[in-house]
Amino acid sequence: SPQSSTYVLQRGDVTGGPVFYAESVSVTREVLPGRSVDVAVEVVNERNTVTPLNPDYCDTGGFVSPDGLEATVTVNPLWTPGSDTQSVCVGPGGLLSPGRESLSFSYVAPEEAGSYPVDVTVESDTGGGTERFTVQVTEAAPPGREPPEGGENGGEEDEESGGIDIPGFD
């Protein structure tokens, strides 16, 4: 089912239920200054067939099933100039599972702590819209308290990791 009614791109002809939509939109919610803010969008096509008469028709380039539905995703992190746009052509769904495509975007968080908005737009020729998400940039940990990249020990083994200390054995 869609993330929200804003991201419904097409409804079914008979049932009126969503058949082409953004199923999930995830945005990093909390981050340290200067770290990565990731945005991921998964677009789903539940239609079993798509014809060139569909306003969102696109060619997936596939041999068996070249037809699909096209959506455009635009991400606009408001702390940086400009926005990024990617288009995706989602093939038709199978008997038990819909067609799916995922898009990913990545940005560097601001250097100052605070709340920063990110607008995510998912559109097609037949529907869609924009929702705003908030990224919370938190104060950096005091010097010497922040774990380095790679985890608590920077990816290195801790020499005093516990176990039994037997003299004469390493």
CSV table of C-alpha atoms in Angstrom, one decimal:
chain,number,residue,atom,x,y,z
A,1,SER,CA,0.0,0.0,0.0
A,2,PRO,CA,1.2,3.6,-0.6
A,3,GLN,CA,3.2,5.6,1.9
A,4,SER,CA,0.4,8.2,1.8
A,5,SER,CA,-2.5,9.3,-0.5
A,6,THR,CA,-0.1,12.1,-1.7
A,7,TYR,CA,2.0,9.5,-3.4
A,8,VAL,CA,-0.8,7.6,-5.3
A,9,LEU,CA,0.0,8.0,-9.0
A,10,GLN,CA,-2.8,5.9,-10.5
A,11,ARG,CA,-5.9,4.1,-9.2
A,12,GLY,CA,-7.5,0.9,-10.6
A,13,ASP,CA,-10.2,1.2,-13.2
A,14,VAL,CA,-12.6,-1.1,-11.5
A,15,THR,CA,-11.8,-0.9,-7.8
A,16,GLY,CA,-10.5,2.6,-7.6
A,17,GLY,CA,-7.7,1.4,-5.3
A,18,PRO,CA,-4.1,2.4,-5.8
A,19,VAL,CA,-2.2,0.5,-8.4
A,20,PHE,CA,0.8,2.7,-9.1
A,21,TYR,CA,2.4,4.5,-6.1
A,22,ALA,CA,5.3,5.2,-3.9
A,23,GLU,CA,5.2,2.5,-1.3
A,24,SER,CA,7.9,3.9,0.9
A,25,VAL,CA,9.8,7.0,1.3
A,26,SER,CA,12.5,7.0,4.0
A,27,VAL,CA,14.7,10.0,5.0
A,28,THR,CA,17.4,9.9,7.6
A,29,ARG,CA,15.7,11.4,10.7
A,30,GLU,CA,18.7,12.2,12.9
A,31,VAL,CA,22.3,12.8,12.0
A,32,LEU,CA,25.5,14.3,13.2
A,33,PRO,CA,26.8,17.5,11.4
A,34,GLY,CA,28.5,16.8,8.1
A,35,ARG,CA,27.4,13.1,8.0
A,36,SER,CA,25.2,11.5,5.3
A,37,VAL,CA,21.5,12.1,4.9
A,38,ASP,CA,20.0,9.3,2.8
A,39,VAL,CA,16.7,9.4,1.0
A,40,ALA,CA,15.2,6.2,-0.5
A,41,VAL,CA,12.0,5.9,-2.5
A,42,GLU,CA,10.4,2.6,-3.6
A,43,VAL,CA,7.9,2.9,-6.5
A,44,VAL,CA,5.4,0.1,-7.1
A,45,ASN,CA,3.3,-0.9,-10.1
A,46,GLU,CA,0.5,-3.4,-9.4
A,47,ARG,CA,-0.9,-3.4,-12.9
A,48,ASN,CA,-0.5,-6.8,-14.7
A,49,THR,CA,-0.4,-5.2,-18.1
A,50,VAL,CA,0.4,-1.7,-19.4
A,51,THR,CA,-0.5,-0.5,-22.9
A,52,PRO,CA,0.8,2.6,-24.8
A,53,LEU,CA,-2.7,4.1,-24.2
A,54,ASN,CA,-1.8,4.6,-20.5
A,55,PRO,CA,-0.7,8.2,-19.9
A,56,ASP,CA,2.3,7.0,-17.8
A,57,TYR,CA,3.4,4.3,-20.3
A,58,CYS,CA,7.1,3.8,-20.7
A,59,ASP,CA,9.4,1.2,-22.3
A,60,THR,CA,11.4,-0.7,-19.7
A,61,GLY,CA,13.7,-2.1,-22.5
A,62,GLY,CA,12.8,-5.6,-21.4
A,63,PHE,CA,12.3,-8.4,-24.0
A,64,VAL,CA,9.5,-10.4,-22.4
A,65,SER,CA,7.6,-7.4,-21.0
A,66,PRO,CA,8.9,-4.0,-22.3
A,67,ASP,CA,5.9,-2.1,-21.0
A,68,GLY,CA,5.9,-0.2,-17.7
A,69,LEU,CA,4.7,3.0,-15.9
A,70,GLU,CA,7.0,6.0,-15.4
A,71,ALA,CA,7.4,8.1,-12.3
A,72,THR,CA,9.6,11.0,-11.5
A,73,VAL,CA,11.1,11.5,-8.1
A,74,THR,CA,12.5,14.9,-7.0
A,75,VAL,CA,14.3,15.4,-3.7
A,76,ASN,CA,15.0,19.0,-2.5
A,77,PRO,CA,17.0,19.3,0.7
A,78,LEU,CA,16.4,22.9,1.6
A,79,TRP,CA,19.8,23.5,3.2
A,80,THR,CA,21.6,23.1,-0.1
A,81,PRO,CA,20.8,24.8,-3.4
A,82,GLY,CA,19.0,22.9,-6.1
A,83,SER,CA,17.3,19.6,-6.2
A,84,ASP,CA,17.9,16.1,-7.7
A,85,THR,CA,15.5,14.4,-10.1
A,86,GLN,CA,15.4,10.8,-11.2
A,87,SER,CA,12.9,9.0,-13.4
A,88,VAL,CA,12.0,5.4,-13.2
A,89,CYS,CA,10.1,3.0,-15.4
A,90,VAL,CA,8.5,0.3,-13.3
A,91,GLY,CA,7.5,-2.9,-15.1
A,92,PRO,CA,4.1,-4.6,-14.5
A,93,GLY,CA,3.4,-6.7,-11.6
A,94,GLY,CA,3.3,-10.5,-11.7
A,95,LEU,CA,0.5,-12.7,-10.6
A,96,LEU,CA,1.4,-12.5,-6.9
A,97,SER,CA,3.8,-9.6,-6.6
A,98,PRO,CA,3.9,-6.1,-8.1
A,99,GLY,CA,6.7,-4.5,-10.1
A,100,ARG,CA,9.2,-2.5,-7.9
A,101,GLU,CA,12.0,-0.1,-8.4
A,102,SER,CA,14.0,1.8,-5.8
A,103,LEU,CA,15.7,5.1,-6.1
A,104,SER,CA,18.4,6.5,-3.7
A,105,PHE,CA,19.7,9.9,-3.0
A,106,SER,CA,22.4,11.1,-0.6
A,107,TYR,CA,23.4,14.5,0.8
A,108,VAL,CA,25.8,15.9,3.4
A,109,ALA,CA,24.1,17.2,6.5
A,110,PRO,CA,24.6,20.8,7.5
A,111,GLU,CA,27.4,21.7,9.9
A,112,GLU,CA,25.1,23.4,12.4
A,113,ALA,CA,22.7,21.6,14.7
A,114,GLY,CA,19.0,22.2,14.0
A,115,SER,CA,15.9,21.0,12.1
A,116,TYR,CA,16.2,21.0,8.3
A,117,PRO,CA,13.4,20.2,5.8
A,118,VAL,CA,13.6,17.9,2.8
A,119,ASP,CA,10.8,18.0,0.2
A,120,VAL,CA,10.2,14.7,-1.6
A,121,THR,CA,8.0,14.8,-4.7
A,122,VAL,CA,6.8,11.7,-6.5
A,123,GLU,CA,4.8,12.4,-9.7
A,124,SER,CA,3.6,10.9,-12.9
A,125,ASP,CA,1.4,12.3,-15.7
A,126,THR,CA,-1.7,11.1,-13.7
A,127,GLY,CA,-1.0,12.0,-10.1
A,128,GLY,CA,1.4,12.5,-7.2
A,129,GLY,CA,2.6,15.3,-5.0
A,130,THR,CA,5.1,16.5,-2.5
A,131,GLU,CA,5.6,15.8,1.2
A,132,ARG,CA,8.0,17.5,3.6
A,133,PHE,CA,10.3,15.5,6.0
A,134,THR,CA,12.5,16.8,8.7
A,135,VAL,CA,16.1,15.9,9.4
A,136,GLN,CA,17.4,16.7,12.9
A,137,VAL,CA,21.1,17.6,12.9
A,138,THR,CA,22.3,16.9,16.5
A,139,GLU,CA,25.2,18.4,18.4
A,140,ALA,CA,28.4,16.5,17.9
A,141,ALA,CA,29.5,14.4,20.9
A,142,PRO,CA,32.2,16.0,23.0
A,143,PRO,CA,35.8,15.4,21.9
A,144,GLY,CA,37.0,11.9,22.8
A,145,ARG,CA,33.4,10.6,23.2
A,146,GLU,CA,32.4,10.2,19.6
A,147,PRO,CA,33.0,6.7,18.2
A,148,PRO,CA,35.1,6.8,15.0
A,149,GLU,CA,33.8,5.6,11.7
A,150,GLY,CA,33.4,1.8,11.6
A,151,GLY,CA,32.0,1.5,15.1
A,152,GLU,CA,33.0,1.8,18.7
A,153,ASN,CA,36.6,0.8,18.1
A,154,GLY,CA,37.0,2.0,14.5
A,155,GLY,CA,36.8,-1.5,13.2
A,156,GLU,CA,39.8,-2.7,15.2
A,157,GLU,CA,39.8,-5.5,17.7
A,158,ASP,CA,39.9,-4.4,21.4
A,159,GLU,CA,43.0,-5.9,23.1
A,160,GLU,CA,41.1,-6.0,26.4
A,161,SER,CA,38.0,-7.7,25.0
A,162,GLY,CA,37.5,-10.0,27.9
A,163,GLY,CA,38.2,-13.7,28.0
A,164,ILE,CA,40.6,-15.6,30.3
A,165,ASP,CA,44.1,-14.4,30.8
A,166,ILE,CA,46.4,-17.4,31.1
A,167,PRO,CA,50.1,-16.6,31.7
A,168,GLY,CA,52.3,-17.9,28.8
A,169,PHE,CA,49.5,-17.9,26.3
A,170,ASP,CA,48.7,-15.1,23.8
